[in-house]
């Protein structure tokens, strides 16, 4: 998935650069203007600083990195591990899961199984796991909204930069420089549009999908732990958990009806 | 229904081409510009790649094809088949449906009847069928949102392309080419507006209707299987399921009140 | 109510025509351009064809007619008839309503009373009538959304037409025709704005009100039939149903508090 | 509160007029153009006529007057009166409220107490009062949406007027009048922007607040009548009803935590 | 957190000023225009006066100050204090909390504990505390919406100011001053964009976060008081309340899964 994010950014940037260079590479110099970059990027950061708690802004880079390099969540593997744990629990009792704790890598599954082994009541286990799911969801939405706000304020500062440039140009109309003056003025609008539409808004969307995947796996884990605790048949557990996976992702996928 | 989609696309494209050619066919050459096409289409794909998981983007073509060539769902035919199955079940018992399995083409109805024949409890059958409905709905909404996002980013890259063109034109104001420069610059905005308003956004809407139709038939199927399992009277089943069909679509439709 | 719709359309059109003719009637000729009309109207139809099932588009004219010539629904008259039926039922029994069936014009009320006379259980009667209300609501919302989509795509094709005109004009900048070229190019934007803001979007709103009125009367009818079946006191029924009518519409309306 | 509405309108209008007159009072004449006023105001009325039932449009003036001269609702005074009534009811019985009916000015409170005195069951009293609250709420929202729609269509007709003016000006480009032509064309956009942003949209918001205040007092009245009927302790009633008043509005308000 | 707000405002303003001064400090004089400032700020205030009750407008400064200098809420400290109170209550009984009342600074916690000590039933305590939470939430949302409306009307008056300036400039096209006329006209749009995007809209967002933090602490306080009253184990209380704190904020935070 990371590949899609990076490929998209590279493709979009490449297309824009190519379309500029069609008439010769020297055209690129019309499009580089450091002050314009600073006013768009810096202005967006400034507005997000006003809008968000300091910590959220400090973690912006981290949120961006997650959008690009996020972990892949495998619902399939999670289900297999839960079914395997359910078989052990059914054959040897819940306490036997104690011996399999170290092979569980996912901390959320581990904490759920730990609580089951410790004999906490199913209602409490479910409540605690649900709270954790809510907290993860809230945290992810936070990160997504920070990136989305950069994407909202970047074009605004693009327009502010263009207005500043237009006023400077108009204040003393010099026929000799009117063209280049307007060209430079438009650069901030261009930068704001690219930053927002190619990078920030799509990254915010991707963070939403990363969140959806992680939450789905957590949901499956929660249902699995509850089922293990209830001593359900491993085969029934697998069947039940598989319904969370879209049919097209299931191992023995077949073509379906109309869509 | 497919016809409407294709007719609409042909009608809209034809109108635009005709309006261009009114002053002579040679005018068309002002409107063909490969780099402009690439920046709008390629840019929209790039942003969707950043926004969506790779798999969603790879299936874009498939989503588009569904909007154009989707299967017709007949609620009427589904109801007839369910009523016929209900008659068999009431006359000869649920197990007698075993012999009619092969005449059921709709895999969703078939799996529901299979579960009923296998003696699964009604609650479980309903739960499993509901999960399948939710999964189909989620999958369809996914496809629709991908197409809708192409429709959102295409005009954005149209504007980016126009800004690039304007900067190039303004950087060295040449009275001889200022007109054609701006004309070319505006082409990307034009392409983005056409791609979004004639193709992408309406196709996303159509995918929504296809989804609504399929879900409605699945809903009817679910209610029908539950009713068969409960041994309800086939006539009552038909009456109940017919309420899902808008009055104007029912066989013996009559003109109604004020609307 | 029809009057408001037609008066509004005539008033708006008249104002626009008058404002054009202020400097002389011959100015009107600058504003008639058949290709521009075709691209706006035809383009909007094309996009709606892509977006909606064919049947919805074929019924567009019907939806528009409803917005203009819709039936008036009288909640007051419906309540009087229900109360009268309730008196008969209470005096002579539910079956006595059989003799009054032919005086009921509203098919929805008739079908409700018919079911009550036939001895169907109150829950079933309520469920069937609710399903009918939902179906009418869905059908109306469908029509409203078709008209609203014309109103959304008309200005989009207005912009597309203007862009086409601008490109044509800019491709060969001819000082002699630049003014008239831009004037013609702007016409599609003007047409789109008028079609959307004076006709289509307000008509979609009006369809919403027509729907609200019809649903309110249906809701009153449903509650009335249920109350008749329960053998409630006609005076109590009237009091209960009157609460659905806004105080300002009630027969003995008095001026109220602050608003 | 009325004062804020009028002060705001005067302040905004004054600022605009002042900014025009800075270079001399004779500049004002550039900004008066009756046809432009007519197309913006008349066009907005035309679109609202198409969108709304005739009655709603006829009451537009009334809705506007409410936004400006609405009654002040005092939750505090209502609570005091309810507590006083509760004391009478507790000391001398519900029937003793009969003697205090004439001192109740608020018709909503009066009708509630009347129903309690008449011995109607608490559930019925609560249901009837809730229905009245819903009706008042629906009526207010109606008025607010009419004003909001004027605010939505006024700028649209501002743009339509400007497009008409531009086409007229461009149709025969006369260097001598191009400036004044565009100036007049822009006036409708200016009128639309002022009508919408200084008058119509804020008035719609204010109608929302008037509604909120009235509904809050009605809600308090409802809870109070129910509590009186239940024979609750007047002191407890006061305490309960006071929770509806924001702490900052309570008689013995103290500065609070962080906000 | 205050620091982020002020740093953001300073950073954004600094960037804009710097980008203006790049070509020489004397350029700044093109950007100072008192009438333009007045029309944007004054116009936004005028519209908010029309839209809001007078009191809300009078408290605008206070709302702005909260966005900048709001108190920090520490969920951690609140939990520690609640756990400590729970230990006392469990060891020495609820009444022993009487002696610890004076060490509770948070008035919301104090009032909750006071009610518990006074022997009010848990349901009543929870209801009263919930009402207070709702009231605080409503008050905060009010303040936030006032600031957000300034942010909505400031750019509208920016556009109105620019239109006024354009009409003045166009009314008598003077080639000598057309540039500076347009420059001044654009200033109001620039002011409106800066006021809205750098100050008002982000401040409204920050008020939302301040509200979220305060409500979260109040929610924790409510759950804590209820748990103390129920005589729950202090350790269990801490565990339960800690779930309200995002894992990343908890004392012994560890790096987590994929996000």
mmCIF file of N, CA and C in Angstrom, chain C residues 101-199:
data_model
loop_
_atom_site.group_PDB
_atom_site.id
_atom_site.type_symbol
_atom_site.label_atom_id
_atom_site.label_comp_id
_atom_site.label_asym_id
_atom_site.label_seq_id
_atom_site.Cartn_x
_atom_site.Cartn_y
_atom_site.Cartn_z
ATOM 1 N N UNK C 101 -67.442 3.172 2.433
ATOM 2 C CA UNK C 101 -66.222 3.055 1.633
ATOM 3 C C UNK C 101 -66.264 3.915 0.374
ATOM 4 N N UNK C 102 -67.443 3.955 -0.279
ATOM 5 C CA UNK C 102 -67.446 4.631 -1.592
ATOM 6 C C UNK C 102 -67.304 6.139 -1.476
ATOM 7 N N UNK C 103 -67.530 6.692 -0.286
ATOM 8 C CA UNK C 103 -67.388 8.150 -0.177
ATOM 9 C C UNK C 103 -65.945 8.583 0.137
ATOM 10 N N UNK C 104 -65.078 7.604 0.287
ATOM 11 C CA UNK C 104 -63.673 7.938 0.577
ATOM 12 C C UNK C 104 -62.900 8.055 -0.734
ATOM 13 N N UNK C 105 -62.411 9.274 -1.024
ATOM 14 C CA UNK C 105 -61.694 9.474 -2.287
ATOM 15 C C UNK C 105 -60.217 9.140 -2.189
ATOM 16 N N UNK C 106 -59.646 9.467 -1.040
ATOM 17 C CA UNK C 106 -58.213 9.258 -0.893
ATOM 18 C C UNK C 106 -57.915 7.758 -0.850
ATOM 19 N N UNK C 107 -57.187 7.231 -1.848
ATOM 20 C CA UNK C 107 -56.964 5.779 -1.896
ATOM 21 C C UNK C 107 -56.206 5.261 -0.677
ATOM 22 N N UNK C 108 -55.353 6.117 -0.080
ATOM 23 C CA UNK C 108 -54.580 5.656 1.073
ATOM 24 C C UNK C 108 -55.508 5.453 2.279
ATOM 25 N N UNK C 109 -56.410 6.404 2.503
ATOM 26 C CA UNK C 109 -57.378 6.268 3.589
ATOM 27 C C UNK C 109 -58.294 5.078 3.320
ATOM 28 N N UNK C 110 -58.739 4.949 2.053
ATOM 29 C CA UNK C 110 -59.639 3.855 1.704
ATOM 30 C C UNK C 110 -58.999 2.505 2.000
ATOM 31 N N UNK C 111 -57.720 2.346 1.610
ATOM 32 C CA UNK C 111 -57.089 1.041 1.820
ATOM 33 C C UNK C 111 -56.917 0.766 3.305
ATOM 34 N N UNK C 112 -56.642 1.824 4.090
ATOM 35 C CA UNK C 112 -56.506 1.639 5.535
ATOM 36 C C UNK C 112 -57.831 1.201 6.156
ATOM 37 N N UNK C 113 -58.918 1.903 5.800
ATOM 38 C CA UNK C 113 -60.229 1.557 6.353
ATOM 39 C C UNK C 113 -60.630 0.147 5.910
ATOM 40 N N UNK C 114 -60.349 -0.163 4.641
ATOM 41 C CA UNK C 114 -60.646 -1.501 4.112
ATOM 42 C C UNK C 114 -59.978 -2.580 4.964
ATOM 43 N N UNK C 115 -58.697 -2.376 5.275
ATOM 44 C CA UNK C 115 -57.985 -3.372 6.087
ATOM 45 C C UNK C 115 -58.582 -3.472 7.482
ATOM 46 N N UNK C 116 -58.984 -2.332 8.054
ATOM 47 C CA UNK C 116 -59.591 -2.352 9.385
ATOM 48 C C UNK C 116 -60.906 -3.126 9.338
ATOM 49 N N UNK C 117 -61.736 -2.842 8.303
ATOM 50 C CA UNK C 117 -63.023 -3.542 8.168
ATOM 51 C C UNK C 117 -62.802 -5.036 7.990
ATOM 52 N N UNK C 118 -61.741 -5.388 7.247
ATOM 53 C CA UNK C 118 -61.467 -6.802 6.990
ATOM 54 C C UNK C 118 -60.938 -7.525 8.218
ATOM 55 N N UNK C 119 -60.763 -6.764 9.304
ATOM 56 C CA UNK C 119 -60.368 -7.409 10.544
ATOM 57 C C UNK C 119 -58.895 -7.736 10.659
ATOM 58 N N UNK C 120 -58.044 -7.072 9.866
ATOM 59 C CA UNK C 120 -56.615 -7.308 10.032
ATOM 60 C C UNK C 120 -56.168 -6.710 11.367
ATOM 61 N N UNK C 121 -55.114 -7.296 11.932
ATOM 62 C CA UNK C 121 -54.688 -6.820 13.248
ATOM 63 C C UNK C 121 -54.110 -5.408 13.126
ATOM 64 N N UNK C 122 -54.272 -4.583 14.159
ATOM 65 C CA UNK C 122 -53.786 -3.193 14.116
ATOM 66 C C UNK C 122 -52.304 -3.103 13.771
ATOM 67 N N UNK C 123 -51.490 -4.039 14.300
ATOM 68 C CA UNK C 123 -50.055 -3.972 14.015
ATOM 69 C C UNK C 123 -49.807 -4.127 12.513
ATOM 70 N N UNK C 124 -50.526 -5.077 11.905
ATOM 71 C CA UNK C 124 -50.314 -5.316 10.475
ATOM 72 C C UNK C 124 -50.766 -4.106 9.669
ATOM 73 N N UNK C 125 -51.938 -3.555 10.021
ATOM 74 C CA UNK C 125 -52.439 -2.383 9.309
ATOM 75 C C UNK C 125 -51.408 -1.259 9.380
ATOM 76 N N UNK C 126 -50.907 -1.016 10.596
ATOM 77 C CA UNK C 126 -49.932 0.058 10.763
ATOM 78 C C UNK C 126 -48.664 -0.221 9.953
ATOM 79 N N UNK C 127 -48.206 -1.462 9.961
ATOM 80 C CA UNK C 127 -46.982 -1.803 9.232
ATOM 81 C C UNK C 127 -47.166 -1.587 7.739
ATOM 82 N N UNK C 128 -48.302 -2.050 7.200
ATOM 83 C CA UNK C 128 -48.526 -1.923 5.757
ATOM 84 C C UNK C 128 -48.639 -0.451 5.360
ATOM 85 N N UNK C 129 -49.371 0.324 6.191
ATOM 86 C CA UNK C 129 -49.509 1.745 5.853
ATOM 87 C C UNK C 129 -48.169 2.466 5.968
ATOM 88 N N UNK C 130 -47.367 2.097 6.963
ATOM 89 C CA UNK C 130 -46.052 2.711 7.087
ATOM 90 C C UNK C 130 -45.175 2.393 5.886
ATOM 91 N N UNK C 131 -45.260 1.173 5.401
ATOM 92 C CA UNK C 131 -44.468 0.800 4.224
ATOM 93 C C UNK C 131 -44.867 1.660 3.035
ATOM 94 N N UNK C 132 -46.183 1.877 2.892
ATOM 95 C CA UNK C 132 -46.655 2.703 1.778
ATOM 96 C C UNK C 132 -46.132 4.140 1.910
ATOM 97 N N UNK C 133 -46.165 4.664 3.151
ATOM 98 C CA UNK C 133 -45.644 6.017 3.375
ATOM 99 C C UNK C 133 -44.172 6.094 2.992
ATOM 100 N N UNK C 134 -43.406 5.075 3.418
ATOM 101 C CA UNK C 134 -41.982 5.065 3.075
ATOM 102 C C UNK C 134 -41.776 5.029 1.570
ATOM 103 N N UNK C 135 -42.605 4.240 0.878
ATOM 104 C CA UNK C 135 -42.451 4.119 -0.576
ATOM 105 C C UNK C 135 -42.742 5.446 -1.261
ATOM 106 N N UNK C 136 -43.817 6.120 -0.815
ATOM 107 C CA UNK C 136 -44.154 7.422 -1.407
ATOM 108 C C UNK C 136 -43.019 8.415 -1.150
ATOM 109 N N UNK C 137 -42.497 8.386 0.067
ATOM 110 C CA UNK C 137 -41.399 9.277 0.419
ATOM 111 C C UNK C 137 -40.180 9.025 -0.457
ATOM 112 N N UNK C 138 -39.837 7.751 -0.636
ATOM 113 C CA UNK C 138 -38.675 7.411 -1.454
ATOM 114 C C UNK C 138 -38.875 7.881 -2.893
ATOM 115 N N UNK C 139 -40.084 7.669 -3.426
ATOM 116 C CA UNK C 139 -40.377 8.044 -4.797
ATOM 117 C C UNK C 139 -40.260 9.567 -4.983
ATOM 118 N N UNK C 140 -40.812 10.311 -4.020
ATOM 119 C CA UNK C 140 -40.739 11.769 -4.113
ATOM 120 C C UNK C 140 -39.300 12.266 -4.015
ATOM 121 N N UNK C 141 -38.541 11.690 -3.083
ATOM 122 C CA UNK C 141 -37.160 12.135 -2.938
ATOM 123 C C UNK C 141 -36.369 11.862 -4.206
ATOM 124 N N UNK C 142 -36.718 10.756 -4.868
ATOM 125 C CA UNK C 142 -36.103 10.423 -6.136
ATOM 126 C C UNK C 142 -36.341 11.542 -7.145
ATOM 127 N N UNK C 143 -37.591 11.925 -7.313
ATOM 128 C CA UNK C 143 -37.927 12.989 -8.264
ATOM 129 C C UNK C 143 -37.233 14.288 -7.911
ATOM 130 N N UNK C 144 -37.224 14.605 -6.609
ATOM 131 C CA UNK C 144 -36.575 15.841 -6.191
ATOM 132 C C UNK C 144 -35.097 15.814 -6.521
ATOM 133 N N UNK C 145 -34.450 14.665 -6.302
ATOM 134 C CA UNK C 145 -33.006 14.612 -6.533
ATOM 135 C C UNK C 145 -32.685 14.696 -8.020
ATOM 136 N N UNK C 146 -33.589 14.187 -8.891
ATOM 137 C CA UNK C 146 -33.351 14.321 -10.332
ATOM 138 C C UNK C 146 -33.337 15.805 -10.716
ATOM 139 N N UNK C 147 -34.352 16.535 -10.253
ATOM 140 C CA UNK C 147 -34.426 17.968 -10.578
ATOM 141 C C UNK C 147 -33.223 18.710 -9.975
ATOM 142 N N UNK C 148 -32.872 18.354 -8.744
ATOM 143 C CA UNK C 148 -31.727 19.016 -8.109
ATOM 144 C C UNK C 148 -30.441 18.756 -8.889
ATOM 145 N N UNK C 149 -30.332 17.563 -9.501
ATOM 146 C CA UNK C 149 -29.122 17.270 -10.268
ATOM 147 C C UNK C 149 -29.072 18.038 -11.583
ATOM 148 N N UNK C 150 -30.240 18.234 -12.206
ATOM 149 C CA UNK C 150 -30.247 19.154 -13.357
ATOM 150 C C UNK C 150 -29.708 20.515 -12.907
ATOM 151 N N UNK C 151 -30.157 20.946 -11.736
ATOM 152 C CA UNK C 151 -29.731 22.243 -11.219
ATOM 153 C C UNK C 151 -28.260 22.294 -10.872
ATOM 154 N N UNK C 152 -27.660 21.122 -10.641
ATOM 155 C CA UNK C 152 -26.237 21.068 -10.316
ATOM 156 C C UNK C 152 -25.401 21.029 -11.585
ATOM 157 N N UNK C 153 -25.877 20.323 -12.609
ATOM 158 C CA UNK C 153 -25.063 20.176 -13.816
ATOM 159 C C UNK C 153 -25.267 21.309 -14.826
ATOM 160 N N UNK C 154 -26.401 22.014 -14.758
ATOM 161 C CA UNK C 154 -26.615 23.115 -15.708
ATOM 162 C C UNK C 154 -25.518 24.178 -15.590
ATOM 163 N N UNK C 155 -25.186 24.674 -14.381
ATOM 164 C CA UNK C 155 -24.107 25.674 -14.308
ATOM 165 C C UNK C 155 -22.757 25.077 -14.700
ATOM 166 N N UNK C 156 -22.548 23.776 -14.450
ATOM 167 C CA UNK C 156 -21.282 23.160 -14.842
ATOM 168 C C UNK C 156 -21.135 23.218 -16.359
ATOM 169 N N UNK C 157 -22.229 22.926 -17.098
ATOM 170 C CA UNK C 157 -22.131 23.011 -18.553
ATOM 171 C C UNK C 157 -22.124 24.465 -19.018
ATOM 172 N N UNK C 158 -22.704 25.365 -18.210
ATOM 173 C CA UNK C 158 -22.543 26.786 -18.511
ATOM 174 C C UNK C 158 -21.077 27.161 -18.513
ATOM 175 N N UNK C 159 -20.341 26.665 -17.510
ATOM 176 C CA UNK C 159 -18.911 26.968 -17.438
ATOM 177 C C UNK C 159 -18.156 26.292 -18.576
ATOM 178 N N UNK C 160 -18.523 25.037 -18.877
ATOM 179 C CA UNK C 160 -17.862 24.334 -19.982
ATOM 180 C C UNK C 160 -18.069 25.101 -21.292
ATOM 181 N N UNK C 161 -19.302 25.560 -21.516
ATOM 182 C CA UNK C 161 -19.571 26.328 -22.736
ATOM 183 C C UNK C 161 -18.764 27.610 -22.792
ATOM 184 N N UNK C 162 -18.645 28.281 -21.652
ATOM 185 C CA UNK C 162 -17.861 29.515 -21.627
ATOM 186 C C UNK C 162 -16.391 29.236 -21.897
ATOM 187 N N UNK C 163 -15.875 28.138 -21.342
ATOM 188 C CA UNK C 163 -14.475 27.793 -21.592
ATOM 189 C C UNK C 163 -14.251 27.499 -23.064
ATOM 190 N N UNK C 164 -15.197 26.765 -23.682
ATOM 191 C CA UNK C 164 -15.080 26.489 -25.113
ATOM 192 C C UNK C 164 -15.046 27.809 -25.889
ATOM 193 N N UNK C 165 -15.958 28.723 -25.540
ATOM 194 C CA UNK C 165 -16.005 30.012 -26.224
ATOM 195 C C UNK C 165 -14.740 30.818 -26.026
ATOM 196 N N UNK C 166 -14.188 30.778 -24.811
ATOM 197 C CA UNK C 166 -12.965 31.531 -24.546
ATOM 198 C C UNK C 166 -11.803 30.974 -25.347
ATOM 199 N N UNK C 167 -11.696 29.660 -25.399
ATOM 200 C CA UNK C 167 -10.588 29.056 -26.157
ATOM 201 C C UNK C 167 -10.709 29.445 -27.629
ATOM 202 N N UNK C 168 -11.946 29.341 -28.164
ATOM 203 C CA UNK C 168 -12.159 29.727 -29.565
ATOM 204 C C UNK C 168 -11.741 31.182 -29.804
ATOM 205 N N UNK C 169 -12.133 32.051 -28.883
ATOM 206 C CA UNK C 169 -11.840 33.469 -29.028
ATOM 207 C C UNK C 169 -10.339 33.746 -28.899
ATOM 208 N N UNK C 170 -9.701 33.059 -27.910
ATOM 209 C CA UNK C 170 -8.284 33.319 -27.657
ATOM 210 C C UNK C 170 -7.394 32.700 -28.723
ATOM 211 N N UNK C 171 -7.858 31.613 -29.341
ATOM 212 C CA UNK C 171 -7.003 30.904 -30.302
ATOM 213 C C UNK C 171 -6.576 31.840 -31.424
ATOM 214 N N UNK C 172 -7.467 32.698 -31.852
ATOM 215 C CA UNK C 172 -6.972 33.740 -32.777
ATOM 216 C C UNK C 172 -7.558 35.078 -32.335
ATOM 217 N N UNK C 173 -6.762 35.751 -31.521
ATOM 218 C CA UNK C 173 -7.167 37.031 -30.958
ATOM 219 C C UNK C 173 -7.400 38.037 -32.070
ATOM 220 N N UNK C 174 -8.675 38.345 -32.308
ATOM 221 C CA UNK C 174 -8.990 39.341 -33.323
ATOM 222 C C UNK C 174 -9.632 40.536 -32.630
ATOM 223 N N UNK C 175 -8.897 41.654 -32.527
ATOM 224 C CA UNK C 175 -9.403 42.814 -31.774
ATOM 225 C C UNK C 175 -10.821 43.200 -32.182
ATOM 226 N N UNK C 176 -11.188 42.948 -33.436
ATOM 227 C CA UNK C 176 -12.496 43.383 -33.907
ATOM 228 C C UNK C 176 -13.624 42.557 -33.292
ATOM 229 N N UNK C 177 -13.341 41.298 -32.962
ATOM 230 C CA UNK C 177 -14.424 40.436 -32.497
ATOM 231 C C UNK C 177 -14.230 39.963 -31.066
ATOM 232 N N UNK C 178 -13.164 40.426 -30.409
ATOM 233 C CA UNK C 178 -12.895 39.921 -29.064
ATOM 234 C C UNK C 178 -14.065 40.192 -28.125
ATOM 235 N N UNK C 179 -14.677 41.370 -28.269
ATOM 236 C CA UNK C 179 -15.778 41.718 -27.375
ATOM 237 C C UNK C 179 -16.977 40.815 -27.597
ATOM 238 N N UNK C 180 -17.422 40.716 -28.835
ATOM 239 C CA UNK C 180 -18.607 39.892 -29.092
ATOM 240 C C UNK C 180 -18.301 38.427 -28.816
ATOM 241 N N UNK C 181 -17.052 38.015 -29.060
ATOM 242 C CA UNK C 181 -16.677 36.632 -28.757
ATOM 243 C C UNK C 181 -16.844 36.336 -27.282
ATOM 244 N N UNK C 182 -16.347 37.222 -26.433
ATOM 245 C CA UNK C 182 -16.478 36.998 -24.989
ATOM 246 C C UNK C 182 -17.932 37.096 -24.553
ATOM 247 N N UNK C 183 -18.686 38.001 -25.208
ATOM 248 C CA UNK C 183 -20.095 38.136 -24.857
ATOM 249 C C UNK C 183 -20.829 36.821 -25.096
ATOM 250 N N UNK C 184 -20.578 36.213 -26.261
ATOM 251 C CA UNK C 184 -21.224 34.936 -26.563
ATOM 252 C C UNK C 184 -20.727 33.856 -25.595
ATOM 253 N N UNK C 185 -19.433 33.873 -25.299
ATOM 254 C CA UNK C 185 -18.884 32.863 -24.391
ATOM 255 C C UNK C 185 -19.553 32.941 -23.021
ATOM 256 N N UNK C 186 -19.835 34.174 -22.561
ATOM 257 C CA UNK C 186 -20.435 34.338 -21.236
ATOM 258 C C UNK C 186 -21.892 33.890 -21.206
ATOM 259 N N UNK C 187 -22.532 33.828 -22.393
ATOM 260 C CA UNK C 187 -23.962 33.487 -22.402
ATOM 261 C C UNK C 187 -24.249 32.138 -21.765
ATOM 262 N N UNK C 188 -23.387 31.136 -22.012
ATOM 263 C CA UNK C 188 -23.686 29.823 -21.425
ATOM 264 C C UNK C 188 -23.636 29.877 -19.900
ATOM 265 N N UNK C 189 -22.666 30.631 -19.366
ATOM 266 C CA UNK C 189 -22.626 30.778 -17.911
ATOM 267 C C UNK C 189 -23.906 31.445 -17.421
ATOM 268 N N UNK C 190 -24.354 32.480 -18.154
ATOM 269 C CA UNK C 190 -25.588 33.166 -17.777
ATOM 270 C C UNK C 190 -26.781 32.210 -17.829
ATOM 271 N N UNK C 191 -26.887 31.457 -18.922
ATOM 272 C CA UNK C 191 -27.999 30.499 -19.036
ATOM 273 C C UNK C 191 -27.975 29.485 -17.896
ATOM 274 N N UNK C 192 -26.785 28.970 -17.633
ATOM 275 C CA UNK C 192 -26.667 27.969 -16.568
ATOM 276 C C UNK C 192 -27.086 28.541 -15.224
ATOM 277 N N UNK C 193 -26.675 29.778 -14.950
ATOM 278 C CA UNK C 193 -27.013 30.394 -13.667
ATOM 279 C C UNK C 193 -28.516 30.615 -13.548
ATOM 280 N N UNK C 194 -29.148 31.063 -14.639
ATOM 281 C CA UNK C 194 -30.595 31.293 -14.591
ATOM 282 C C UNK C 194 -31.345 29.968 -14.455
ATOM 283 N N UNK C 195 -30.970 28.999 -15.290
ATOM 284 C CA UNK C 195 -31.666 27.707 -15.235
ATOM 285 C C UNK C 195 -31.592 27.102 -13.839
ATOM 286 N N UNK C 196 -30.423 27.214 -13.237
ATOM 287 C CA UNK C 196 -30.227 26.589 -11.939
ATOM 288 C C UNK C 196 -30.915 27.363 -10.816
ATOM 289 N N UNK C 197 -30.698 28.680 -10.776
ATOM 290 C CA UNK C 197 -31.141 29.458 -9.618
ATOM 291 C C UNK C 197 -32.587 29.924 -9.685
ATOM 292 N N UNK C 198 -33.127 30.081 -10.880
ATOM 293 C CA UNK C 198 -34.516 30.523 -10.969
ATOM 294 C C UNK C 198 -35.465 29.352 -11.160
ATOM 295 N N UNK C 199 -35.004 28.280 -11.818
ATOM 296 C CA UNK C 199 -35.912 27.181 -12.121
ATOM 297 C C UNK C 199 -35.609 25.893 -11.354
#
